[in-house]
Coordinates of C-alpha atoms in Angstrom, one line a residue:
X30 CA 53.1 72.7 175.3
X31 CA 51.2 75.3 176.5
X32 CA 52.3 79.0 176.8
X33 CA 51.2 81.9 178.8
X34 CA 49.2 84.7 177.0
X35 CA 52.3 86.8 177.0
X36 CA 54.6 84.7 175.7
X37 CA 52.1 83.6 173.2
X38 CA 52.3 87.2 171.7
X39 CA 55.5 87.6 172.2
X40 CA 56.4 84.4 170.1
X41 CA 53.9 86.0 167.5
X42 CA 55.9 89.4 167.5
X43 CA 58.8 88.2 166.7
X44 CA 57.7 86.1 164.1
X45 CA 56.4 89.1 162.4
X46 CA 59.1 91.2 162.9
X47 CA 61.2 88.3 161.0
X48 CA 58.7 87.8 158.4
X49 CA 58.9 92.0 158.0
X50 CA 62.1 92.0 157.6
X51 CA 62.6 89.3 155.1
X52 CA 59.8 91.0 153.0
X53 CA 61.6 94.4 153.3
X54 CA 64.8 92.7 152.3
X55 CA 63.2 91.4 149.6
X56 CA 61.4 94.7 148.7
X57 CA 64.8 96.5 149.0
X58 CA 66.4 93.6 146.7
X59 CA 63.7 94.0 144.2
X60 CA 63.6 97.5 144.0
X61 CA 67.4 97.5 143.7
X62 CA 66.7 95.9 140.3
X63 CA 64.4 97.7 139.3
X64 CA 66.6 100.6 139.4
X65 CA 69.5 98.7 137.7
X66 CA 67.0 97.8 135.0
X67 CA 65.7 101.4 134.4
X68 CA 69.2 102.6 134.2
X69 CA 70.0 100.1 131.8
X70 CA 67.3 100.8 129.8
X71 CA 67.9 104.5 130.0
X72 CA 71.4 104.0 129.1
X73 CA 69.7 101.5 126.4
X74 CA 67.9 104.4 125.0
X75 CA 70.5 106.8 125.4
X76 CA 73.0 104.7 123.2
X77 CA 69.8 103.7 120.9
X78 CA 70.0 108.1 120.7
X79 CA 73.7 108.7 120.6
X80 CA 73.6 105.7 117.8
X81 CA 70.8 107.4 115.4
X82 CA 72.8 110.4 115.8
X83 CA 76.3 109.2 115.2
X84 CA 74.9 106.9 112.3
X85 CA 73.2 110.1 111.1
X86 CA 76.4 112.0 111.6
X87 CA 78.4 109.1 109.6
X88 CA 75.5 109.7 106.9
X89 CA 75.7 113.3 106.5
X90 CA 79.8 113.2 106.0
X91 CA 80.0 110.3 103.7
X92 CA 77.6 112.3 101.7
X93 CA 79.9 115.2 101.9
X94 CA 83.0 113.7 101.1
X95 CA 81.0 111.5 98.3
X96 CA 79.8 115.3 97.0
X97 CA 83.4 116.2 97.1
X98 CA 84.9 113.3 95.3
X99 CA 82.4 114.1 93.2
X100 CA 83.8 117.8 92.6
X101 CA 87.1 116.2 92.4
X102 CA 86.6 113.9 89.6
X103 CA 85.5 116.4 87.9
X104 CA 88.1 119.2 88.6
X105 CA 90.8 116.6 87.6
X106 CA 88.8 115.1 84.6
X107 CA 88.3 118.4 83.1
X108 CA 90.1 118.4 79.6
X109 CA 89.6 122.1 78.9
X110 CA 93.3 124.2 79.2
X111 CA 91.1 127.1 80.9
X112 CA 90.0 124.5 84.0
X113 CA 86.6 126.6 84.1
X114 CA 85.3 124.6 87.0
X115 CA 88.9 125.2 89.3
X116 CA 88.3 128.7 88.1
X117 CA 85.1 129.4 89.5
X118 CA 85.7 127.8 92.9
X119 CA 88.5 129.8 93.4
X120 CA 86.6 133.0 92.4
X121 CA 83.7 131.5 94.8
X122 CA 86.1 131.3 97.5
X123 CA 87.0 135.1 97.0
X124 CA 83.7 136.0 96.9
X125 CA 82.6 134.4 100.1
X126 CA 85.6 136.3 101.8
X127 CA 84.3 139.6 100.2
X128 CA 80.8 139.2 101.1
X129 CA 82.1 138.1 104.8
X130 CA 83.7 142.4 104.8
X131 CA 80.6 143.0 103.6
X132 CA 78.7 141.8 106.2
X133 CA 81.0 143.0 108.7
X134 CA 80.7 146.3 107.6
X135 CA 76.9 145.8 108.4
X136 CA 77.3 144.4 111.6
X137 CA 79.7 146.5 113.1
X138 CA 78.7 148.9 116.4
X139 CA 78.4 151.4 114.0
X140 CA 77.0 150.0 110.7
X141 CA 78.1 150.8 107.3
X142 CA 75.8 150.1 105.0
X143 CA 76.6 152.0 102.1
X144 CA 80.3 150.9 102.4
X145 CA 79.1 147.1 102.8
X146 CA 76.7 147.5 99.6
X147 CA 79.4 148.5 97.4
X148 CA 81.9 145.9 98.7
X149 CA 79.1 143.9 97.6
X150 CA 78.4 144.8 94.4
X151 CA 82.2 145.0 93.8
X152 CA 82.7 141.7 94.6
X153 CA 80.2 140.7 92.2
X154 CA 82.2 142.0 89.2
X155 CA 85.5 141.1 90.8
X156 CA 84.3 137.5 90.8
X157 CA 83.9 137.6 87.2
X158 CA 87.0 138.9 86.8
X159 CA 88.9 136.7 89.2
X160 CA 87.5 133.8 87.2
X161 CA 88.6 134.9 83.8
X162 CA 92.0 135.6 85.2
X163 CA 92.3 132.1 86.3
X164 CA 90.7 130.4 83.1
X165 CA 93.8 132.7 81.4
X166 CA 96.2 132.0 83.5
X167 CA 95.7 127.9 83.9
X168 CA 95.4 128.1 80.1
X169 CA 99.3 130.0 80.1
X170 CA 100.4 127.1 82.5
X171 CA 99.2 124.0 80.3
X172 CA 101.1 126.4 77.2
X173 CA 104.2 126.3 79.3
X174 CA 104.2 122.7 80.1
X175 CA 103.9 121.3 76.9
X176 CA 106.3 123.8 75.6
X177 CA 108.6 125.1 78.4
X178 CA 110.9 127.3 76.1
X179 CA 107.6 129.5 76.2
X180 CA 108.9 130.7 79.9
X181 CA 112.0 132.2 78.2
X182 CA 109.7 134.7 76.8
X183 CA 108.7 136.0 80.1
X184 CA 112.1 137.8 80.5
X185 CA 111.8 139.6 77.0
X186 CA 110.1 142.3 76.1
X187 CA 107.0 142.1 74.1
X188 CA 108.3 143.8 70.6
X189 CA 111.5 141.9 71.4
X190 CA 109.4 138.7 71.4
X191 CA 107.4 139.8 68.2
X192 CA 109.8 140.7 66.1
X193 CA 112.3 137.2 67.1
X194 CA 108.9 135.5 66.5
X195 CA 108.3 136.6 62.9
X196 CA 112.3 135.5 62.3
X197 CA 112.7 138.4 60.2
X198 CA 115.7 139.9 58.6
X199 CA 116.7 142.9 57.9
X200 CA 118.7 144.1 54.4
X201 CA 122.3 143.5 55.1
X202 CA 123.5 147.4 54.8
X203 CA 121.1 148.3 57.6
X204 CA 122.7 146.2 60.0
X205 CA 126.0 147.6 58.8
X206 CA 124.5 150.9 59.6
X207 CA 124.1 150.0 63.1
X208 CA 127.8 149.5 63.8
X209 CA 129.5 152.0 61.0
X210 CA 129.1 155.5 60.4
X211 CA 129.2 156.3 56.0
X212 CA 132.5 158.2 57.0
X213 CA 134.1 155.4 58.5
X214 CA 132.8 152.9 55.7
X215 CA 134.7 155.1 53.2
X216 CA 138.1 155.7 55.2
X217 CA 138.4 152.5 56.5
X218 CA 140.1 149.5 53.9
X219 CA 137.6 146.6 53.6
X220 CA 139.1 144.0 55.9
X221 CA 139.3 147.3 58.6
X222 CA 135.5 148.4 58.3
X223 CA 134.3 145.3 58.7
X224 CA 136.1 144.2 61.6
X225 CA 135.3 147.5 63.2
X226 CA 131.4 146.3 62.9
X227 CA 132.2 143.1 63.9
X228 CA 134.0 144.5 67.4
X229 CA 131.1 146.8 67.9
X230 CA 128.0 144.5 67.3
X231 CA 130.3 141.6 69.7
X232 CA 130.2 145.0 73.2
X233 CA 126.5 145.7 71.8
X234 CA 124.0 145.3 74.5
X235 CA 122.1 141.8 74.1
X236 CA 118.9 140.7 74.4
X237 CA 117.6 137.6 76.3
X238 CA 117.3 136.1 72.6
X239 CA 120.2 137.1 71.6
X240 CA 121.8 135.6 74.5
X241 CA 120.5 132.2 73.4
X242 CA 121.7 132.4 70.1
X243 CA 125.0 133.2 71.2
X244 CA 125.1 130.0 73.1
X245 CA 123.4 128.0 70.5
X246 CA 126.4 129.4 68.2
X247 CA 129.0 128.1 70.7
X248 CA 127.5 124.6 71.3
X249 CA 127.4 124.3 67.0
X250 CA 131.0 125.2 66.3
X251 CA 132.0 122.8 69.1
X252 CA 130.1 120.3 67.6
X253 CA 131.7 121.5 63.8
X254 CA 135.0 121.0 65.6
X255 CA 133.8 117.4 66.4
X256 CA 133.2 116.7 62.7
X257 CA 129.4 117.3 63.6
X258 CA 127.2 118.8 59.9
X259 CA 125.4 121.0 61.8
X260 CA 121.4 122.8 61.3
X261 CA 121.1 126.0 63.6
X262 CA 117.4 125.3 63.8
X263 CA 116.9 127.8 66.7
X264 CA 118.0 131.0 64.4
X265 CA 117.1 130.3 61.8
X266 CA 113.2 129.1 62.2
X267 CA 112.9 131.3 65.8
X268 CA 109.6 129.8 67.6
X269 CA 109.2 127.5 64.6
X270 CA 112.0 124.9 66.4
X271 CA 110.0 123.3 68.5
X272 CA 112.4 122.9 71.1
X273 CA 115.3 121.7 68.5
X274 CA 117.9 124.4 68.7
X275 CA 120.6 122.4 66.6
X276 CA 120.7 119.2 64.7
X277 CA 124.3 117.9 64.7
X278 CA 124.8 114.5 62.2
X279 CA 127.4 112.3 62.0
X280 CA 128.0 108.6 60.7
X281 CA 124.0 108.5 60.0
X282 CA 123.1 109.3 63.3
X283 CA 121.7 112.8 64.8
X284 CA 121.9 114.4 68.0
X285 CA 118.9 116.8 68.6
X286 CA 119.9 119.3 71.4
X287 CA 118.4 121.4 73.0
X288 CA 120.5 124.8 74.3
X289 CA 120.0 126.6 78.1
X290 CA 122.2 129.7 78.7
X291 CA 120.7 130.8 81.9
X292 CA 122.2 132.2 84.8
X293 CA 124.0 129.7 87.6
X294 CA 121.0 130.1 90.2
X295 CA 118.4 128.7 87.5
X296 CA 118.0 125.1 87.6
X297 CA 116.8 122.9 84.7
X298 CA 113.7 120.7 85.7
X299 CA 112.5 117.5 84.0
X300 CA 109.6 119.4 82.1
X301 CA 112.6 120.2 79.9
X302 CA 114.6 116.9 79.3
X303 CA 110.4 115.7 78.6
X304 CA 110.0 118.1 76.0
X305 CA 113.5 117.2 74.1
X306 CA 112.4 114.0 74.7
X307 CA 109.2 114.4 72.9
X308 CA 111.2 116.5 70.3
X309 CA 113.4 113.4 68.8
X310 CA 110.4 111.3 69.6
X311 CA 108.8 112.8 66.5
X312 CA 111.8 113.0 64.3
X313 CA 112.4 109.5 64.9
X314 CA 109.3 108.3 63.7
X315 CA 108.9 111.2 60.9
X316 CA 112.6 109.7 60.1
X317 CA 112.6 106.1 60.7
X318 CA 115.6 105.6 58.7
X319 CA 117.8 107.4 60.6
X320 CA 118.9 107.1 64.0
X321 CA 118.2 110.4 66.7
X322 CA 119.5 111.2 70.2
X323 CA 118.6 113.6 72.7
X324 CA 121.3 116.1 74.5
X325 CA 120.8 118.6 76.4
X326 CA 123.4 121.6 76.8
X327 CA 123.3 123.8 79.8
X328 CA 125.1 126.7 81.4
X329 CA 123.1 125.6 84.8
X330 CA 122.3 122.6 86.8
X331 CA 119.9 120.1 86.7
X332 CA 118.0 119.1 89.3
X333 CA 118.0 115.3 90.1
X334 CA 114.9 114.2 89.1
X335 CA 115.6 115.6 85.7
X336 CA 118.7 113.6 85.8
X337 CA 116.8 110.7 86.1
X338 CA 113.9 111.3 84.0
X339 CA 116.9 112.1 81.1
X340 CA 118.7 108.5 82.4
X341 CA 115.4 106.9 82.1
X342 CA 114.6 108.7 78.4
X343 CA 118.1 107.8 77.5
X344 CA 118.7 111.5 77.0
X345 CA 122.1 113.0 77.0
X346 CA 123.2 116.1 79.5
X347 CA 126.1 118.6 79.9
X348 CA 125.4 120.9 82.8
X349 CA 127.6 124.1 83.4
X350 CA 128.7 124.7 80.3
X351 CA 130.2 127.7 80.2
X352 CA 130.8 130.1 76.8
X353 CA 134.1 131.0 76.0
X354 CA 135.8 132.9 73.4
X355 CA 136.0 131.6 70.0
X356 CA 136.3 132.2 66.4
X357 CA 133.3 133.4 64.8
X358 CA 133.7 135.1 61.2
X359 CA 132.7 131.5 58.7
X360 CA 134.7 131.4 56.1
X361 CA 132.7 129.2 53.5
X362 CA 133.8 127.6 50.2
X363 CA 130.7 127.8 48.0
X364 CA 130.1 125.0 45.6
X365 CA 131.2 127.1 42.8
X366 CA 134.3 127.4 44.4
X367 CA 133.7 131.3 45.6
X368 CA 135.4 132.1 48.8
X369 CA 133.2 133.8 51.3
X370 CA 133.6 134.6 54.7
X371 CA 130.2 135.6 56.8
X372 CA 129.5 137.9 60.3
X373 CA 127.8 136.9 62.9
X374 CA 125.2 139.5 61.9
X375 CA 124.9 138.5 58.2
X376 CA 121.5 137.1 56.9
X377 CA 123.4 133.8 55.7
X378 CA 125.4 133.3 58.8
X379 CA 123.4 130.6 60.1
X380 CA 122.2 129.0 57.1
X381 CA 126.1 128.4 56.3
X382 CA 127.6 124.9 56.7
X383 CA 131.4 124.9 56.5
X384 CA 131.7 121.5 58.7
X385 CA 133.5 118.9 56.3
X386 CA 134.5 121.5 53.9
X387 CA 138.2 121.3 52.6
X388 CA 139.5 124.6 53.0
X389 CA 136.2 126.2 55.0
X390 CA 137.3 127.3 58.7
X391 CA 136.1 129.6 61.4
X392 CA 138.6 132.8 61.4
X393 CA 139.3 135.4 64.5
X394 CA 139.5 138.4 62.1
X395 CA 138.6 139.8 58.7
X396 CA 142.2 140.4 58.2
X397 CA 142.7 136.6 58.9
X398 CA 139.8 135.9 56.0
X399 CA 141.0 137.6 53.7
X400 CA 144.3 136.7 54.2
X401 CA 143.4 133.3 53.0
X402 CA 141.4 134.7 49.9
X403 CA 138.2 135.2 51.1
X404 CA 135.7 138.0 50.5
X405 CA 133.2 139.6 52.5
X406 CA 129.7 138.3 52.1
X407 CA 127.5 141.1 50.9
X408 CA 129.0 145.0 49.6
X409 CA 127.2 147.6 51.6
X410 CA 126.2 150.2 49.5
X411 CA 125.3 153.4 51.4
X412 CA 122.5 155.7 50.1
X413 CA 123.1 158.2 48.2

């Protein structure tokens, strides 16, 4: 079949024209991929970046918090009271916030340099300070915790303290002195005089201490009234107790207790029932042959987790136990067969043990004593 020269080229143009455009569909194709495949290997790389850095991220913060485990261990493993390591971080944290002032003071529109040196150097010493204050007072806390009837002592006054922690006593005429003038002492008859002291030293103004032992007082002659022998152990021995404010024995088995007369918006926490606890642990195994409970007195509340911790310890509790009015003058048989009666602020008073005594009793009045044939303790003889 023959063709005519200008359909021959026209055959041949659009042959090439088809062939063009199947190799630019082809080139378009291709080139397509290639830009898929260099955005997938940008993205490739960019995620082969982002991964180094996150994984370099992940490094750098397991190595902080390993750093600060580390700190941690060691901040609860410390066995020194003071806590010097706690200490010094805190003082470092003050610091830091001082020397930030400090900087501010340089940096301000209108430096002050001589201001932001001395904040400097003051912070300096005040982080000594700060430190020792915190060594001191984490010491004071790990005190308190072992023995919490240290915190009573925050509410009394320092000579208070001193003198209730030396226990000692006085000679018997100078606390008659306190409460009797010599005129009275030699108009007055001897039941009169003494119960005139005795009404005066009961309106006196009392310490925190003596607050306690008041209550302590109470709790024993209720127990006396049980049939209870009972040891005053916080009035007599003062700090020396170790948490055991009375000892009260009966049918070979003791009750240790331990007395709170605190006001109604205080609340007894299970550091205390622990303490007891710990108290009649030791007597129990100093003592092996005898049997010891726990009971705790209180004119407050305790909290429900102490409630627990004294269910769990097997540790008695009477909450809200309020003082009343009772007879306090002891009338004591001695074992000579001497009639005595004793004042609350005698030097005997609370060594005495009438419980179990035929004939011994508490009495309201002197005149009641010596009604019944006792005499007064100790004859005051004034100076002359």
């Amino acid at each position: 079949m023959e063709f005519e020269p200008g359909e021959f080229y026209a055959i041949c143009l659009i042959i090439l024209l088809i062939a063009a455009f199947f190799i630019f569909s082809k080139y378009r194709d291709a080139k397509k991929m290639m830009e898929t495949a260099d955005k997938k290997l940008d993205k490739a790389r960019t995620d082969a970046e982002n991964n180094e850095k996150e994984n370099k991220r992940l490094i750098q913060e397991r190595e902080k918090l390993e750093s600060e485990k580390k700190l941690f261990d060691l901040v609860v493993s410390e066995t020194k009271q003071t806590r010097p390591i706690l200490a010094k971080l805190f003082a470092d944290a003050k610091y830091e916030m001082d020397m930030y002032v400090s900087q501010m003071l340089r940096l301000k529109s209108r430096p002050a340099q001589k201001a932001a040196d001395e904040v400097k150097q003051i912070a300096k010493e005040k982080r000594e300070l700060i430190q020792t204050a915190k060594q001191l007072q984490y010491q004071l806390l790990s005190y308190e915790r072992v023995f919490p009837w240290l915190e009573e002592f925050k509410e009394i006054p320092a000579p208070e303290a001193a003198a209730f922690s030396s226990a000692c006593e006085s000679e018997e005429y100078d606390v008659i002195r306190n409460w009797l003038s010599p005129e009275e002492y030699e108009k007055l008859s001897t039941a009169d005089k003494f119960q005139l002291a005795f009404d005066r030293w009961k309106k006196r103004k009392k310490t925190a201490w003596e607050v306690g032992i008041e209550y302590e007082r109470y709790v024993g002659y209720r127990l006396e009234k049980m049939g209870f022998k009972v040891k005053y152990l916080g009035a007599t021995l003062g700090l020396e107790d170790m948490g055991r404010d009375l000892l009260a024995a009966k049918k070979g088995a003791t009750l240790v207790i331990q007395c709170k007369r605190w006001a109604k918006e205080k609340t007894v926490h299970e550091k205390h029932i622990c303490q007891l606890c710990g108290s009649v642990t030791i007597l129990q195994c100093q003592h092996p042959e005898r049997e010891y409970k726990g009971l705790f007195v209180t004119s407050a509340s305790v909290s429900d987790l102490a409630k627990k911790c004294a269910d769990h310890l097997k540790i008695g509790i009477i909450e809200n136990c309020k003082i009343r009015d009772y007879p306090m003058i002891k009338c004591n048989i001695s074992k000579e067969g001497e009639k005595i009666y004793h004042l609350p602020f005698d030097q005997q008073y609370d060594r005495v043990e009438i419980a179990g005594k035929t004939g011994s009793f508490y009495a309201w009045t002197t005149r009641e004593a010596e009604a019944a044939g006792f005499r007064r303790a100790y004859r005051w003889h004034p100076d002359s």
